Amino acid sequence: MNQTGEPALDGVHWAHFPHQADMGVRGVGPTLAAAFEQAALAMTAVVTDPASVAPAMAVDIDCEAPDDELLLVDWLNALILEMAARNMLFSRFEVGLDGHHLHAIAWGESLDIEKHQPAVEIKGATYTELKVVRDESGQWHAQCVVDV
Amino acid sequence: MNLTQLKQVSDVEWRIAPFGKMRVPAMIYADQALISEMDDKVFEQITNVATLPGIVQAAYAMPDAHWGYGFPIGGVAAFDADAGGVVSAGGVGFDISCGVRTLHTGLKAADIAPLKQRLADRLFTHIPAGVGSTGLLRLDADEMDAMLRGGARWAVEHGYGSEADLDRIEEHGCMAGAEPNRVSEHAKRRQRDEIGTLGSGNHYLELQEIVEIYDTKAADRFRLRQDEVVVSIHCGSRGLGHQIGTEFLKEMVIAAPGYGIELPDRELACAPIHSPVGQAYLGAMRAAVNCALANRQVITHLARKVFADIVPGTHLSLIYDVSHNTCKEEWHTVDGQTRRLYVHRKGATRAFGPGHPSLPGELRDIGQPVLIGGSMGTASYILVGTEEGTSRAFSSACHGAGRSMSRHQATRQWHGRALVDELASQGILIRSPSLRGVAEEAPGAYKDVSAVVEAADRAGLARKVAKLKPLVCIKG
């Protein structure tokens, strides 16, 4: 299992970072929306190899929060809800941001135990190690720990 | 943990005097080795808990304490509603009412040795475990609400187990004050077909052999006999509890400033017990407790069916069922005064001593069974609540080993298949839908549960009664 997505030319990538009992997910990209998309990919990678998930079906997601950090947690939690309630995994994301309102489309497919070999179920995204920041080079970093 | 800020009270008790905004001291129960290995985050988190409004006596950390969300896992704190006390969604955690129940089989380990493979395979086939598994029940809106109000009692009324089971469950199997209308449609949607499923992560169903008895009187009363086999189930309130935790954490973070609460850490999100948000959370959280109790009751029914098929005539009777992620209203004596408190136990087990009125008649004079889950391949323990525990940490004890290593580290160190083979060579059969999940849950990634239990025993939180060794583990 990859623990980081290969950085693309524009620096877009995701990563996991360790937490004693759970797992940290981080997305990096040139825009806040791109960082949110990558963080979502990192979350899928906690469960399975994102490359094994076909982007066959689209699901709309909307959420809103008072600031960028709470919005990241809300976004990941909205995905966790869709994963659990629809029994799906997602591998492609398109995030649109309008202030602190997020509209996104997530593409994925139904969970297939044989194909996806899911390691663990995610209970929720948390405020632990929660950071949404822009670094000196202009890249956005969006991260938090997910409870598994 | 840096020990310089701690005052050692005894070989298993450490005190942190109030500093900064702490309203009460913090106490950590652990021996020198356990506390030295404890993450500094436990210090930070338990002292943060001590700053919350209305906290009574002290903030406590159990011997298995480790870095959690807001509260350390293994944290205990009690609040007085009339003194501005709060209820904290982070102080209960995402897996509301996660807990352990243990059942007698009445069978000797030697009796089931030839049947072990079959039992393992059948339990694995019949008990839904792992990501995306669904139960046999699909609840419509009315049944969902009935389940959230009724808990294990609802399950028994639907033919899953008997009235006798309810006597051996905290709150008699049904948490009062549950308000299904406080549970969001999202949470209910997540739960529709999850009743009777183990979940994943560190959740399991195990067959365990009683390998050592420490306290013959309590063991007799719990009917624990050397070499006999018990069934233990560790799981919680599934998606419903997770969703309630998620939603109220956010609601409390946003509401806290309006209540004049300054949060040292957003995960400590809380609201006054006497507030609309606090009351809504309590109603929803209690519904989630019932969900967990119903869930363990339905899984028990499935395990009983498997045993009845393979070893006809076996009856799996319940020893006890404990929840270790809760906030419960209890009466405790503080400085000679009996007060009604809201006791948060995050990764801590209630451990009522002898004479407690909530214990069933046949256990009342001996104390409550305290069930401590191990990790796959390591021992589990049964303890008993003590008289002195009432003055320790509001009658609370540890809940398990606690991780010592992250999931990443574990997957780098172990491979699922090799681990399954190695445990099989030790006579422990593992069945799991995910080999990566098995590697992440490697026994070596956890602290030494025996050391944790020893410290809890020496600190008087609860007394050791019996040690259990796993024979079969169905891993979520």
PDB file of C-alpha atoms in Angstrom, chain A residues 1-108:
ATOM      1  CA  MET A   1       0.000   0.000   0.000  1.00  0.00           C
ATOM      2  CA  ASN A   2       1.300   3.430  -0.918  1.00  0.00           C
ATOM      3  CA  GLN A   3       1.499   5.778   1.972  1.00  0.00           C
ATOM      4  CA  THR A   4       1.761   8.824  -0.230  1.00  0.00           C
ATOM      5  CA  GLY A   5       0.366   9.705  -3.595  1.00  0.00           C
ATOM      6  CA  GLU A   6       3.107  10.544  -6.096  1.00  0.00           C
ATOM      7  CA  PRO A   7       3.522  14.330  -6.253  1.00  0.00           C
ATOM      8  CA  ALA A   8       2.459  15.617  -9.655  1.00  0.00           C
ATOM      9  CA  LEU A   9       4.249  18.462 -11.465  1.00  0.00           C
ATOM     10  CA  ASP A  10       2.114  21.086  -9.768  1.00  0.00           C
ATOM     11  CA  GLY A  11       2.874  19.575  -6.363  1.00  0.00           C
ATOM     12  CA  VAL A  12      -0.563  18.007  -5.944  1.00  0.00           C
ATOM     13  CA  HIS A  13      -0.348  14.978  -3.711  1.00  0.00           C
ATOM     14  CA  TRP A  14      -1.688  13.303  -0.598  1.00  0.00           C
ATOM     15  CA  ALA A  15       0.010  11.710   2.366  1.00  0.00           C
ATOM     16  CA  HIS A  16      -0.656   9.864   5.584  1.00  0.00           C
ATOM     17  CA  PHE A  17       0.940  10.877   8.831  1.00  0.00           C
ATOM     18  CA  PRO A  18       1.101   8.734  11.941  1.00  0.00           C
ATOM     19  CA  HIS A  19      -1.094   8.989  15.008  1.00  0.00           C
ATOM     20  CA  GLN A  20      -0.797   6.550  17.905  1.00  0.00           C
ATOM     21  CA  ALA A  21      -4.209   4.932  17.591  1.00  0.00           C
ATOM     22  CA  ASP A  22      -5.519   6.252  14.296  1.00  0.00           C
ATOM     23  CA  MET A  23      -4.324   7.789  11.049  1.00  0.00           C
ATOM     24  CA  GLY A  24      -3.600  11.295   9.771  1.00  0.00           C
ATOM     25  CA  VAL A  25      -4.639  12.338   6.251  1.00  0.00           C
ATOM     26  CA  ARG A  26      -3.132  15.261   4.360  1.00  0.00           C
ATOM     27  CA  GLY A  27      -3.868  16.813   0.989  1.00  0.00           C
ATOM     28  CA  VAL A  28      -1.596  19.269  -0.795  1.00  0.00           C
ATOM     29  CA  GLY A  29      -2.388  21.362  -3.859  1.00  0.00           C
ATOM     30  CA  PRO A  30      -2.108  24.770  -5.505  1.00  0.00           C
ATOM     31  CA  THR A  31      -5.626  25.723  -4.415  1.00  0.00           C
ATOM     32  CA  LEU A  32      -7.641  25.066  -1.279  1.00  0.00           C
ATOM     33  CA  ALA A  33     -10.069  22.994  -3.346  1.00  0.00           C
ATOM     34  CA  ALA A  34      -7.226  20.847  -4.723  1.00  0.00           C
ATOM     35  CA  ALA A  35      -5.889  20.264  -1.202  1.00  0.00           C
ATOM     36  CA  PHE A  36      -9.379  19.201  -0.067  1.00  0.00           C
ATOM     37  CA  GLU A  37      -9.613  16.790  -3.022  1.00  0.00           C
ATOM     38  CA  GLN A  38      -6.255  15.243  -2.135  1.00  0.00           C
ATOM     39  CA  ALA A  39      -7.165  14.940   1.553  1.00  0.00           C
ATOM     40  CA  ALA A  40     -10.215  12.953   0.463  1.00  0.00           C
ATOM     41  CA  LEU A  41      -8.000  10.698  -1.613  1.00  0.00           C
ATOM     42  CA  ALA A  42      -5.716  10.183   1.386  1.00  0.00           C
ATOM     43  CA  MET A  43      -8.784   9.148   3.358  1.00  0.00           C
ATOM     44  CA  THR A  44      -9.779   6.558   0.763  1.00  0.00           C
ATOM     45  CA  ALA A  45      -6.219   5.227   0.992  1.00  0.00           C
ATOM     46  CA  VAL A  46      -6.752   4.536   4.713  1.00  0.00           C
ATOM     47  CA  VAL A  47      -9.340   1.978   3.618  1.00  0.00           C
ATOM     48  CA  THR A  48      -7.987   0.698   0.313  1.00  0.00           C
ATOM     49  CA  ASP A  49      -5.685   1.428  -2.622  1.00  0.00           C
ATOM     50  CA  PRO A  50      -7.458   4.331  -4.383  1.00  0.00           C
ATOM     51  CA  ALA A  51      -6.285   2.958  -7.755  1.00  0.00           C
ATOM     52  CA  SER A  52      -8.526  -0.070  -7.185  1.00  0.00           C
ATOM     53  CA  VAL A  53     -11.669   2.090  -7.003  1.00  0.00           C
ATOM     54  CA  ALA A  54     -13.338   2.804 -10.354  1.00  0.00           C
ATOM     55  CA  PRO A  55     -14.896   6.284 -10.619  1.00  0.00           C
ATOM     56  CA  ALA A  56     -18.091   4.773 -11.979  1.00  0.00           C
ATOM     57  CA  MET A  57     -20.801   6.614 -10.086  1.00  0.00           C
ATOM     58  CA  ALA A  58     -21.116  10.248  -9.030  1.00  0.00           C
ATOM     59  CA  VAL A  59     -22.459  11.531  -5.714  1.00  0.00           C
ATOM     60  CA  ASP A  60     -23.138  15.210  -4.939  1.00  0.00           C
ATOM     61  CA  ILE A  61     -21.959  16.595  -1.644  1.00  0.00           C
ATOM     62  CA  ASP A  62     -22.694  19.959  -0.040  1.00  0.00           C
ATOM     63  CA  CYS A  63     -21.477  21.298   3.270  1.00  0.00           C
ATOM     64  CA  GLU A  64     -20.874  24.487   5.130  1.00  0.00           C
ATOM     65  CA  ALA A  65     -18.824  25.521   8.177  1.00  0.00           C
ATOM     66  CA  PRO A  66     -17.667  28.732   9.858  1.00  0.00           C
ATOM     67  CA  ASP A  67     -14.008  28.401   8.773  1.00  0.00           C
ATOM     68  CA  ASP A  68     -11.685  26.477   6.429  1.00  0.00           C
ATOM     69  CA  GLU A  69     -10.570  24.003   9.068  1.00  0.00           C
ATOM     70  CA  LEU A  70     -14.047  23.070  10.230  1.00  0.00           C
ATOM     71  CA  LEU A  71     -15.016  22.876   6.562  1.00  0.00           C
ATOM     72  CA  LEU A  72     -12.287  20.308   5.872  1.00  0.00           C
ATOM     73  CA  VAL A  73     -13.591  18.118   8.705  1.00  0.00           C
ATOM     74  CA  ASP A  74     -17.152  18.597   7.479  1.00  0.00           C
ATOM     75  CA  TRP A  75     -16.176  17.623   3.942  1.00  0.00           C
ATOM     76  CA  LEU A  76     -14.423  14.463   5.071  1.00  0.00           C
ATOM     77  CA  ASN A  77     -17.302  13.601   7.393  1.00  0.00           C
ATOM     78  CA  ALA A  78     -19.798  14.084   4.573  1.00  0.00           C
ATOM     79  CA  LEU A  79     -17.765  11.593   2.544  1.00  0.00           C
ATOM     80  CA  ILE A  80     -17.602   9.163   5.467  1.00  0.00           C
ATOM     81  CA  LEU A  81     -21.386   9.331   5.715  1.00  0.00           C
ATOM     82  CA  GLU A  82     -21.789   8.616   1.990  1.00  0.00           C
ATOM     83  CA  MET A  83     -19.238   5.792   2.144  1.00  0.00           C
ATOM     84  CA  ALA A  84     -21.085   4.178   5.047  1.00  0.00           C
ATOM     85  CA  ALA A  85     -24.677   4.773   4.003  1.00  0.00           C
ATOM     86  CA  ARG A  86     -24.153   3.867   0.326  1.00  0.00           C
ATOM     87  CA  ASN A  87     -21.517   1.224   1.007  1.00  0.00           C
ATOM     88  CA  MET A  88     -19.243   2.924  -1.516  1.00  0.00           C
ATOM     89  CA  LEU A  89     -15.626   3.936  -1.913  1.00  0.00           C
ATOM     90  CA  PHE A  90     -14.558   7.069  -3.786  1.00  0.00           C
ATOM     91  CA  SER A  91     -11.483   7.727  -5.904  1.00  0.00           C
ATOM     92  CA  ARG A  92     -12.103  10.969  -7.789  1.00  0.00           C
ATOM     93  CA  PHE A  93     -13.192  14.288  -6.398  1.00  0.00           C
ATOM     94  CA  GLU A  94     -14.092  17.661  -7.778  1.00  0.00           C
ATOM     95  CA  VAL A  95     -14.408  20.315  -5.108  1.00  0.00           C
ATOM     96  CA  GLY A  96     -15.873  23.769  -5.639  1.00  0.00           C
ATOM     97  CA  LEU A  97     -15.660  26.385  -2.900  1.00  0.00           C
ATOM     98  CA  ASP A  98     -17.744  29.470  -2.460  1.00  0.00           C
ATOM     99  CA  GLY A  99     -16.489  31.088   0.731  1.00  0.00           C
ATOM    100  CA  HIS A 100     -17.111  28.500   3.394  1.00  0.00           C
ATOM    101  CA  HIS A 101     -19.676  26.658   1.358  1.00  0.00           C
ATOM    102  CA  LEU A 102     -18.438  23.528  -0.392  1.00  0.00           C
ATOM    103  CA  HIS A 103     -20.036  21.775  -3.292  1.00  0.00           C
ATOM    104  CA  ALA A 104     -18.373  18.657  -4.579  1.00  0.00           C
ATOM    105  CA  ILE A 105     -18.857  15.659  -6.780  1.00  0.00           C
ATOM    106  CA  ALA A 106     -17.297  12.400  -5.642  1.00  0.00           C
ATOM    107  CA  TRP A 107     -16.935   9.491  -8.050  1.00  0.00           C
ATOM    108  CA  GLY A 108     -16.578   5.939  -6.935  1.00  0.00           C
TER     109      GLY A 108
END
